[in-house]
Short mmCIF file of C-alpha atoms in Angstrom, two decimals:
data_model
loop_
_atom_site.label_atom_id
_atom_site.label_comp_id
_atom_site.label_asym_id
_atom_site.label_seq_id
_atom_site.Cartn_x
_atom_site.Cartn_y
_atom_site.Cartn_z
CA MET A 1 -18.52 30.97 -9.21
CA THR A 2 -21.19 29.31 -7.07
CA GLN A 3 -24.13 28.01 -9.10
CA PRO A 4 -27.72 27.76 -7.81
CA GLN A 5 -28.70 24.27 -6.67
CA SER A 6 -31.35 22.43 -8.68
CA ASP A 7 -34.59 22.25 -6.69
CA ALA A 8 -36.05 19.15 -8.40
CA LEU A 9 -34.77 16.14 -10.34
CA VAL A 10 -36.82 14.73 -13.22
CA VAL A 11 -35.81 11.36 -14.68
CA PHE A 12 -37.25 10.58 -18.11
CA GLY A 13 -37.17 6.84 -18.75
CA VAL A 14 -37.40 6.06 -15.04
CA THR A 15 -38.64 2.50 -15.66
CA GLY A 16 -35.80 1.69 -18.04
CA ASP A 17 -32.63 -0.36 -17.73
CA LEU A 18 -30.29 2.56 -16.98
CA ALA A 19 -32.45 3.81 -14.11
CA PHE A 20 -32.73 0.28 -12.72
CA LYS A 21 -29.02 -0.51 -12.82
CA GLN A 22 -27.47 2.88 -12.08
CA ILE A 23 -29.74 5.76 -11.19
CA PHE A 24 -31.79 4.37 -8.29
CA PRO A 25 -28.68 3.07 -6.44
CA ALA A 26 -27.05 6.48 -6.98
CA LEU A 27 -30.10 8.31 -5.66
CA GLN A 28 -30.18 6.18 -2.51
CA ALA A 29 -26.47 6.88 -1.96
CA MET A 30 -27.08 10.61 -2.40
CA VAL A 31 -29.82 10.49 0.23
CA ARG A 32 -27.58 8.50 2.58
CA HIS A 33 -24.82 11.10 2.23
CA ARG A 34 -27.34 13.94 2.63
CA HIS A 35 -26.77 15.21 -0.89
CA LEU A 36 -30.38 14.81 -2.04
CA SER A 37 -33.48 16.24 -0.39
CA VAL A 38 -35.51 17.63 -3.33
CA PRO A 39 -38.42 15.93 -5.15
CA VAL A 40 -37.49 13.21 -7.65
CA LEU A 41 -40.04 12.90 -10.44
CA GLY A 42 -40.01 9.85 -12.67
CA VAL A 43 -41.50 10.08 -16.16
CA ALA A 44 -42.20 7.02 -18.31
CA ARG A 45 -44.54 5.74 -20.96
CA SER A 46 -45.41 2.54 -19.15
CA GLY A 47 -48.58 2.20 -17.08
CA TYR A 48 -46.81 2.47 -13.74
CA ASN A 49 -48.09 4.13 -10.61
CA LEU A 50 -46.11 5.51 -7.69
CA GLU A 51 -46.24 2.33 -5.63
CA GLN A 52 -44.99 0.25 -8.55
CA LEU A 53 -42.15 2.75 -9.06
CA ARG A 54 -41.14 2.49 -5.41
CA GLU A 55 -41.15 -1.30 -5.69
CA ARG A 56 -38.95 -1.17 -8.79
CA ALA A 57 -36.60 1.20 -6.94
CA ARG A 58 -36.41 -1.28 -4.06
CA GLN A 59 -35.54 -4.15 -6.43
CA SER A 60 -32.94 -1.91 -8.06
CA VAL A 61 -31.04 -1.07 -4.87
CA GLU A 62 -31.19 -4.70 -3.73
CA GLN A 63 -29.77 -6.04 -6.99
CA HIS A 64 -27.38 -3.26 -8.02
CA GLY A 65 -26.57 -1.43 -4.82
CA LYS A 66 -26.76 -2.04 -1.10
CA HIS A 67 -30.21 -1.61 0.39
CA ASP A 68 -30.11 0.97 3.18
CA PRO A 69 -33.56 0.89 4.88
CA ASP A 70 -33.39 4.40 6.31
CA ALA A 71 -32.03 6.05 3.17
CA PHE A 72 -34.39 4.10 0.93
CA GLN A 73 -37.41 5.12 3.00
CA LYS A 74 -36.40 8.77 2.64
CA LEU A 75 -35.91 8.30 -1.11
CA CYS A 76 -39.40 6.83 -1.40
CA GLY A 77 -40.72 9.95 0.27
CA LEU A 78 -39.11 12.07 -2.45
CA LEU A 79 -40.36 10.00 -5.39
CA ARG A 80 -43.18 11.18 -7.65
CA PHE A 81 -44.46 9.62 -10.89
CA VAL A 82 -45.81 11.14 -14.11
CA GLY A 83 -46.97 8.66 -16.74
CA GLY A 84 -47.62 9.50 -20.35
CA ASP A 85 -46.42 9.28 -23.91
CA TYR A 86 -43.47 11.52 -24.81
CA GLU A 87 -45.25 12.63 -27.98
CA ASP A 88 -48.35 13.71 -26.02
CA PRO A 89 -48.30 17.44 -25.11
CA THR A 90 -50.45 16.80 -22.03
CA THR A 91 -47.62 14.73 -20.52
CA TYR A 92 -45.54 17.88 -20.16
CA GLU A 93 -48.47 19.84 -18.77
CA ARG A 94 -48.91 17.20 -16.05
CA LEU A 95 -45.18 17.24 -15.40
CA LYS A 96 -45.15 21.01 -14.97
CA GLU A 97 -48.04 20.73 -12.54
CA ALA A 98 -46.21 17.98 -10.61
CA LEU A 99 -43.12 20.18 -10.35
CA ALA A 100 -45.27 22.40 -8.12
CA GLY A 101 -43.50 25.65 -8.76
CA SER A 102 -39.92 24.38 -8.98
CA GLN A 103 -37.72 27.16 -10.40
CA ARG A 104 -34.53 25.25 -11.31
CA PRO A 105 -35.30 21.62 -12.24
CA LEU A 106 -32.69 19.20 -13.58
CA TYR A 107 -33.94 16.93 -16.37
CA TYR A 108 -32.16 13.60 -16.84
CA LEU A 109 -32.86 12.10 -20.28
CA ALA A 110 -32.29 8.39 -19.63
CA ILE A 111 -33.96 7.65 -22.96
CA PRO A 112 -32.80 6.85 -26.52
CA PRO A 113 -31.18 9.85 -28.27
CA SER A 114 -33.90 9.68 -30.94
CA LEU A 115 -36.33 11.03 -28.31
CA PHE A 116 -34.17 13.94 -27.09
CA THR A 117 -35.70 16.44 -29.54
CA THR A 118 -39.25 15.36 -28.72
CA VAL A 119 -38.69 15.77 -24.98
CA VAL A 120 -36.85 19.10 -24.97
CA GLU A 121 -39.40 20.57 -27.37
CA GLY A 122 -42.20 19.32 -25.11
CA LEU A 123 -40.57 20.92 -22.07
CA ALA A 124 -40.06 24.22 -23.87
CA ARG A 125 -43.65 24.25 -25.14
CA VAL A 126 -45.01 24.42 -21.57
CA GLY A 127 -42.31 26.80 -20.34
CA ALA A 128 -40.57 24.13 -18.24
CA ALA A 129 -37.11 24.61 -19.80
CA THR A 130 -36.53 28.11 -18.42
CA ASN A 131 -33.69 28.19 -15.83
CA ALA A 132 -33.49 24.39 -16.06
CA ARG A 133 -30.57 22.04 -16.66
CA VAL A 134 -30.56 18.93 -18.82
CA VAL A 135 -28.47 15.77 -18.61
CA VAL A 136 -28.05 13.64 -21.74
CA GLU A 137 -26.45 10.19 -21.86
CA LYS A 138 -23.85 9.07 -24.36
CA PRO A 139 -23.67 8.35 -27.22
CA PHE A 140 -23.70 12.02 -28.18
CA GLY A 141 -24.57 11.29 -31.79
CA ARG A 142 -23.35 8.51 -34.08
CA ASP A 143 -20.84 10.59 -36.03
CA LEU A 144 -19.71 14.20 -36.35
CA GLY A 145 -22.76 15.36 -38.28
CA SER A 146 -25.30 13.84 -35.88
CA ALA A 147 -23.37 15.18 -32.88
CA GLN A 148 -23.51 18.68 -34.34
CA SER A 149 -27.22 18.26 -35.04
CA LEU A 150 -27.88 17.08 -31.48
CA ASN A 151 -25.97 20.04 -30.04
CA ALA A 152 -27.92 22.45 -32.25
CA THR A 153 -31.21 20.97 -31.01
CA LEU A 154 -30.23 21.22 -27.35
CA HIS A 155 -28.98 24.78 -27.79
CA GLN A 156 -32.38 25.88 -29.08
CA PHE A 157 -33.70 25.54 -25.54
CA PHE A 158 -30.68 25.29 -23.19
CA ALA A 159 -27.48 27.33 -23.01
CA GLU A 160 -24.21 25.36 -23.00
CA PRO A 161 -23.67 25.89 -19.22
CA ALA A 162 -27.03 24.18 -18.65
CA ILE A 163 -26.21 21.08 -20.75
CA PHE A 164 -24.54 18.14 -18.99
CA ARG A 165 -23.32 15.38 -21.34
CA ILE A 166 -22.80 12.52 -18.94
CA ASP A 167 -20.12 9.92 -19.57
CA HIS A 168 -20.07 7.86 -16.37
CA TYR A 169 -16.43 6.96 -17.03
CA LEU A 170 -15.40 10.54 -16.23
CA GLY A 171 -17.00 10.19 -12.80
CA LYS A 172 -14.97 7.15 -11.82
CA GLU A 173 -12.53 7.72 -8.97
CA PRO A 174 -9.58 6.10 -10.81
CA VAL A 175 -10.02 8.35 -13.87
CA GLN A 176 -10.02 11.44 -11.66
CA ASN A 177 -6.98 10.03 -9.90
CA LEU A 178 -5.15 9.97 -13.22
CA LEU A 179 -5.65 13.73 -13.63
CA TYR A 180 -4.68 14.34 -10.00
CA TYR A 181 -1.55 12.15 -10.22
CA ARG A 182 -0.32 14.01 -13.29
CA PHE A 183 -0.56 17.53 -11.91
CA ALA A 184 -0.12 17.01 -8.14
CA ASN A 185 3.39 15.55 -8.57
CA SER A 186 6.37 17.44 -9.95
CA PHE A 187 8.57 14.43 -10.75
CA LEU A 188 6.52 13.47 -13.84
CA GLU A 189 6.69 16.77 -15.71
CA PRO A 190 10.38 16.68 -16.81
CA ILE A 191 9.92 13.28 -18.51
CA TRP A 192 6.27 13.50 -19.61
CA ASN A 193 7.05 14.28 -23.24
CA ARG A 194 8.40 12.92 -26.52
CA ASN A 195 12.00 13.18 -25.33
CA TYR A 196 11.53 10.44 -22.74
CA VAL A 197 8.29 8.60 -23.55
CA GLU A 198 8.54 5.86 -26.21
CA ARG A 199 4.83 5.05 -26.45
CA VAL A 200 1.58 4.87 -24.50
CA GLN A 201 -0.83 1.94 -24.31
CA ILE A 202 -4.43 2.06 -23.08
CA THR A 203 -6.31 -1.23 -22.75
CA MET A 204 -9.94 -1.75 -21.74
CA ALA A 205 -10.58 -5.49 -21.56
CA GLU A 206 -13.77 -7.32 -20.59
CA THR A 207 -14.19 -11.08 -20.15
CA PHE A 208 -17.92 -10.94 -20.91
CA GLY A 209 -19.78 -10.41 -24.18
CA VAL A 210 -22.68 -8.13 -25.01
CA GLN A 211 -24.81 -9.50 -22.12
CA GLY A 212 -28.15 -9.50 -23.93
CA ARG A 213 -27.55 -6.06 -25.45
CA GLY A 214 -27.05 -7.33 -28.98
CA LYS A 215 -29.50 -4.89 -30.54
CA PHE A 216 -27.74 -1.93 -28.93
CA TYR A 217 -24.30 -3.20 -29.88
CA GLU A 218 -25.38 -3.61 -33.49
CA GLU A 219 -25.96 0.15 -33.54
CA ALA A 220 -22.76 1.01 -31.69
CA GLY A 221 -19.77 -1.33 -31.89
CA ALA A 222 -16.59 -0.97 -29.86
CA ILE A 223 -15.36 2.23 -31.52
CA ARG A 224 -18.58 4.15 -30.91
CA ASP A 225 -19.27 2.51 -27.55
CA VAL A 226 -15.97 3.06 -25.72
CA VAL A 227 -13.12 4.29 -27.97
CA GLN A 228 -14.66 7.59 -29.13
CA ASN A 229 -15.61 8.57 -25.59
CA HIS A 230 -14.12 6.63 -22.64
CA LEU A 231 -10.70 5.87 -24.06
CA LEU A 232 -10.09 9.08 -26.00
CA GLU A 233 -11.03 10.89 -22.77
CA VAL A 234 -8.31 8.93 -20.94
CA ALA A 235 -5.87 9.78 -23.73
CA SER A 236 -6.74 13.47 -23.37
CA LEU A 237 -5.96 13.34 -19.62
CA LEU A 238 -2.56 11.84 -20.41
CA ALA A 239 -1.79 14.27 -23.23
CA MET A 240 -3.24 17.58 -22.00
CA GLU A 241 -1.17 20.51 -20.78
CA ALA A 242 -1.53 21.86 -17.25
CA PRO A 243 -4.49 24.25 -16.95
CA SER A 244 -3.42 27.89 -16.91
CA ALA A 245 -6.02 28.76 -14.27
CA ARG A 246 -8.11 27.11 -11.60
CA GLY A 247 -11.68 26.10 -12.31
CA HIS A 248 -13.47 23.46 -14.34
CA GLU A 249 -13.48 25.43 -17.61
CA ALA A 250 -9.68 25.73 -17.54
CA VAL A 251 -9.40 21.94 -17.26
CA ARG A 252 -11.91 21.41 -20.04
CA ASP A 253 -10.11 23.96 -22.24
CA GLU A 254 -6.89 21.94 -22.04
CA LYS A 255 -8.66 18.65 -22.65
CA THR A 256 -10.29 20.10 -25.76
CA GLN A 257 -6.92 21.34 -26.97
CA ALA A 258 -5.56 17.80 -26.56
CA PHE A 259 -8.46 16.50 -28.68
CA ARG A 260 -7.70 19.10 -31.34
CA SER A 261 -4.12 17.86 -31.51
CA MET A 262 -5.25 14.29 -32.27
CA LEU A 263 -4.94 13.43 -35.96
CA PRO A 264 -7.89 11.68 -37.63
CA LEU A 265 -7.51 7.92 -37.69
CA LYS A 266 -6.66 6.25 -40.99
CA PRO A 267 -7.73 2.71 -41.94
CA SER A 268 -4.12 1.59 -41.52
CA ASP A 269 -4.32 2.76 -37.89
CA VAL A 270 -7.21 0.44 -36.99
CA VAL A 271 -7.79 -3.29 -36.52
CA ARG A 272 -11.37 -4.42 -35.88
CA GLY A 273 -12.38 -7.82 -34.51
CA GLN A 274 -15.50 -9.78 -33.62
CA PHE A 275 -15.59 -12.68 -31.19
CA ARG A 276 -16.86 -15.96 -32.59
CA GLY A 277 -20.41 -16.49 -31.44
CA TYR A 278 -21.40 -12.81 -31.49
CA ARG A 279 -23.61 -13.37 -34.53
CA ASN A 280 -25.63 -15.92 -32.53
CA GLU A 281 -26.60 -13.31 -29.93
CA GLU A 282 -30.21 -12.15 -29.80
CA GLY A 283 -30.70 -8.96 -31.78
CA VAL A 284 -27.53 -9.47 -33.85
CA ALA A 285 -27.65 -9.86 -37.63
CA PRO A 286 -26.41 -13.28 -38.84
CA ASP A 287 -23.95 -11.51 -41.17
CA SER A 288 -23.05 -8.66 -38.77
CA ASN A 289 -19.86 -6.71 -39.44
CA VAL A 290 -19.99 -4.83 -36.12
CA GLU A 291 -16.77 -4.93 -34.13
CA THR A 292 -16.59 -6.21 -30.55
CA PHE A 293 -12.84 -5.44 -30.49
CA ALA A 294 -10.93 -2.45 -31.77
CA ALA A 295 -7.24 -1.58 -31.66
CA VAL A 296 -6.11 1.84 -32.87
CA ARG A 297 -2.88 3.75 -33.25
CA LEU A 298 -3.45 7.39 -32.33
CA ARG A 299 -1.10 10.22 -33.23
CA ILE A 300 -1.07 13.51 -31.32
CA ASP A 301 0.43 16.35 -33.32
CA SER A 302 1.60 18.59 -30.48
CA TRP A 303 4.93 19.97 -29.33
CA ARG A 304 4.90 17.58 -26.36
CA TRP A 305 3.78 14.37 -28.10
CA ALA A 306 4.82 14.53 -31.77
CA GLY A 307 6.16 11.13 -32.81
CA VAL A 308 4.86 9.27 -29.72
CA PRO A 309 2.21 6.69 -30.68
CA PHE A 310 -0.78 6.17 -28.38
CA TYR A 311 -2.06 2.61 -28.78
CA ILE A 312 -5.65 2.05 -27.68
CA ARG A 313 -7.59 -1.21 -27.64
CA ALA A 314 -10.91 -2.34 -26.24
CA GLY A 315 -12.68 -5.64 -26.53
CA LYS A 316 -15.20 -8.10 -25.21
CA CYS A 317 -14.60 -11.78 -24.40
CA LEU A 318 -10.92 -11.11 -23.64
CA PRO A 319 -8.92 -13.01 -20.97
CA VAL A 320 -9.39 -10.47 -18.13
CA THR A 321 -11.62 -7.61 -17.07
CA ALA A 322 -9.37 -4.62 -16.47
CA THR A 323 -8.63 -1.13 -17.73
CA GLU A 324 -5.01 -0.12 -17.65
CA VAL A 325 -2.64 2.57 -18.94
CA LEU A 326 1.01 1.77 -19.65
CA VAL A 327 3.50 4.58 -20.34
CA GLU A 328 6.79 3.18 -21.63
CA LEU A 329 9.92 5.30 -21.31
CA LYS A 330 12.81 5.27 -23.74
CA ARG A 331 15.81 3.13 -22.93
CA PRO A 332 19.06 4.64 -21.61
CA PRO A 333 21.20 5.97 -24.48
CA VAL A 334 24.01 3.50 -23.72
CA ALA A 335 23.49 -0.11 -22.55
CA LEU A 336 26.14 -0.43 -19.84
CA PHE A 337 24.88 -3.83 -18.69
CA PRO A 338 24.31 -6.58 -21.27
CA ASP A 339 21.36 -8.13 -19.42
CA CYS A 340 19.36 -4.91 -19.84
CA ALA A 341 19.14 -5.24 -23.63
CA ALA A 342 16.27 -7.73 -23.51
CA ALA A 343 14.64 -6.35 -20.36
CA PRO A 344 11.43 -4.30 -20.46
CA PRO A 345 11.97 -0.53 -20.48
CA ASN A 346 11.10 1.63 -17.48
CA ARG A 347 7.35 2.15 -17.36
CA PHE A 348 4.49 3.70 -15.43
CA ARG A 349 1.33 1.66 -15.04
CA PHE A 350 -2.05 2.98 -14.00
CA ARG A 351 -4.75 0.40 -13.26
CA LEU A 352 -8.11 2.17 -13.56
CA SER A 353 -10.33 -0.84 -12.83
CA PRO A 354 -11.28 -2.96 -11.03
CA HIS A 355 -8.81 -1.45 -8.50
CA VAL A 356 -6.79 1.75 -8.42
CA VAL A 357 -3.13 0.77 -8.67
CA LEU A 358 -0.11 2.91 -9.60
CA SER A 359 3.31 1.44 -10.28
CA LEU A 360 6.79 2.25 -11.55
CA GLY A 361 8.71 -0.52 -13.30
CA ALA A 362 12.50 -0.38 -13.11
CA ARG A 363 15.68 -2.51 -13.04
CA ALA A 364 17.53 -3.31 -9.83
CA LYS A 365 20.74 -5.27 -9.22
CA LEU A 366 20.51 -8.82 -7.97
CA PRO A 367 22.56 -9.65 -4.84
CA GLY A 368 26.01 -11.03 -5.59
CA GLU A 369 29.26 -10.16 -7.28
CA ARG A 370 27.98 -9.95 -10.83
CA LEU A 371 26.41 -6.80 -12.27
CA GLN A 372 23.20 -8.52 -13.16
CA GLY A 373 19.70 -7.23 -12.50
CA GLU A 374 16.02 -8.03 -12.33
CA ASP A 375 12.77 -6.22 -13.09
CA VAL A 376 11.11 -4.71 -10.04
CA GLU A 377 7.86 -2.85 -9.67
CA LEU A 378 7.10 -0.24 -7.03
CA ILE A 379 3.36 -0.43 -6.39
CA ALA A 380 0.91 1.85 -4.62
CA CYS A 381 -2.67 0.60 -4.13
CA HIS A 382 -5.89 2.33 -3.25
CA ASP A 383 -8.87 0.06 -2.64
CA GLN A 384 -11.48 2.04 -0.74
CA LYS A 385 -14.64 -0.04 -0.51
CA ASP A 386 -17.13 2.77 0.08
CA GLU A 387 -15.91 5.30 -2.47
CA MET A 388 -18.48 7.42 -4.25
CA GLY A 389 -19.89 5.80 -7.38
CA PRO A 390 -19.70 7.65 -10.70
CA TYR A 391 -23.43 8.25 -11.07
CA GLU A 392 -23.75 9.54 -7.53
CA ARG A 393 -20.87 11.94 -8.12
CA LEU A 394 -22.08 13.12 -11.52
CA LEU A 395 -25.71 13.58 -10.51
CA GLY A 396 -24.60 15.63 -7.52
CA ASP A 397 -22.32 17.74 -9.71
CA ALA A 398 -25.10 18.36 -12.24
CA MET A 399 -27.47 19.50 -9.53
CA ARG A 400 -24.80 21.91 -8.29
CA GLY A 401 -24.06 23.13 -11.82
CA ASP A 402 -20.46 21.86 -11.80
CA GLN A 403 -19.54 20.77 -15.36
CA MET A 404 -15.89 19.75 -14.94
CA LEU A 405 -16.56 15.99 -15.22
CA PHE A 406 -18.97 16.37 -18.14
CA ALA A 407 -18.14 16.45 -21.84
CA ARG A 408 -18.24 19.83 -23.56
CA GLN A 409 -19.67 20.37 -27.03
CA ASP A 410 -16.36 21.16 -28.72
CA SER A 411 -14.52 18.17 -27.22
CA VAL A 412 -17.33 15.80 -28.23
CA GLU A 413 -17.19 17.03 -31.82
CA GLU A 414 -13.38 16.82 -31.88
CA ALA A 415 -13.52 13.20 -30.69
CA TRP A 416 -15.94 12.34 -33.49
CA ARG A 417 -13.61 14.06 -35.97
CA VAL A 418 -10.83 11.69 -34.86
CA VAL A 419 -12.76 8.44 -35.33
CA GLU A 420 -15.13 9.34 -38.18
CA PRO A 421 -12.83 8.17 -41.02
CA VAL A 422 -12.84 4.59 -39.63
CA LEU A 423 -16.49 4.19 -38.60
CA GLY A 424 -18.60 1.41 -40.07
CA ASN A 425 -16.92 -0.95 -42.53
CA ALA A 426 -14.00 1.29 -43.44
CA THR A 427 -11.62 -1.46 -42.26
CA PRO A 428 -11.77 -5.28 -42.48
CA LEU A 429 -13.34 -7.31 -39.67
CA HIS A 430 -11.38 -10.23 -38.22
CA GLN A 431 -12.79 -13.07 -36.13
CA TYR A 432 -11.20 -14.04 -32.81
CA ASP A 433 -11.82 -16.72 -30.20
CA SER A 434 -13.28 -15.86 -26.80
CA GLY A 435 -10.62 -15.80 -24.09
CA THR A 436 -7.88 -14.50 -26.41
CA TRP A 437 -6.48 -10.99 -26.80
CA GLY A 438 -8.33 -10.33 -30.05
CA PRO A 439 -7.33 -11.00 -33.66
CA ALA A 440 -3.67 -11.60 -34.47
CA GLN A 441 -3.73 -8.62 -36.85
CA ALA A 442 -3.80 -6.30 -33.81
CA ASP A 443 -0.31 -7.52 -32.83
CA ARG A 444 1.06 -6.19 -36.12
CA LEU A 445 -0.41 -2.75 -35.47
CA ILE A 446 1.94 -1.99 -32.61
CA SER A 447 5.64 -1.37 -33.01
CA ASP A 448 8.55 -3.24 -31.40
CA GLY A 449 7.66 -4.93 -28.12
CA GLY A 450 4.01 -5.70 -28.68
CA TRP A 451 1.00 -5.15 -26.46
CA PHE A 452 1.28 -5.29 -22.71
CA ASN A 453 -1.54 -7.52 -21.47
CA PRO A 454 -3.02 -6.63 -18.07
CA ALA A 455 -3.13 -9.42 -15.49
CA GLN A 456 -6.39 -10.17 -13.70
CA ASP A 457 -4.73 -10.48 -10.27
CA TRP A 458 -2.63 -7.28 -10.35
CA ALA A 459 -4.41 -5.69 -7.43
CA CYS A 460 -4.12 -4.55 -3.85
CA GLY A 461 -3.22 -6.89 -1.04
#
């Protein structure tokens, strides 16, 4: 069903880091692609004025995007600024006046979650929440209880179809490609189950550390920051059943069902690590027990996946920056050729970043008289330079009212249910050196064969 288009975009926290690094470049791209022509109102506490906001937007697109003079000039023409404290009721009165009769605004809360209640209550108090939509950034709570509390607060003023929980990872082209690849091709379905799949590995590796965000990371850690959301979302795309109908709710129904099939993690399923030197970062406690690396063994109790372990790991200061999925198939029931015994099993690989790469690993006979083979990999690459960025895509979807790439309340709460037993210090913390693949204890978590480590140069061309 076609949804009404939002007729204004309001960005709370417009002078903050998220707006500077992500939102302004996305807005310029939307203007360039003729997807944005409504007023863009920035709201912030700082003593900015409109000209200062335009200058910050210019610096943003120069540093984190590609400055397009024509598109940027048009964006500047759409910008408005409302300054004021979020606790001050007059801020919302000025905002309503600046909206100048807008009937369907979209509010983007690029602010700390602790301010969400203050802002939505302020909007409702002046009647500015009626017929509006709201976008909230992850994390959606810190645990199951806080996620439920946040949802209850939002639902006081916005219906679920008007709430857009943005996880930029879901807007990435490679992640969408994973869903498309699964259900656009018939050859996967006969083997995409416990009868043929031995195990699944999902790795999100980064060569860098916390990059000056020590205070934030102290409140999050790897499990809250990327496992509970990004990587469990990828697991749900791999594990979900085909939607029974067309439309975004049918897709989200099946993803939620996949989350419901995930068993809660136990301490024996988790290895946490911290790179040496993390405690010297600004904003980090000298005795911090926050993990910068996490490896987990996930079990999915469904007819399709019972008995197939999903191994997930994420970490900072690892040897490469790459996100990759490896699906290992079971070996043939009889080893006809002796050289195959020590060879890797057949496998599908999906590189999600920094390039989109799909591959099938198999065995092929070497030339000659002997029945001896080698590992080969059939690779398909997609490296489009000007593809739509995740924030551009997600902002456009939110303004159109399309929720398919946004997290739904029930799936968010199910994901917290999975990780809640191992949050905090429920498991030991192990130190590891920068440039390694995390603590050695993570190698003992996985069954026969060990982790498959992505290579930095596995890319197109």
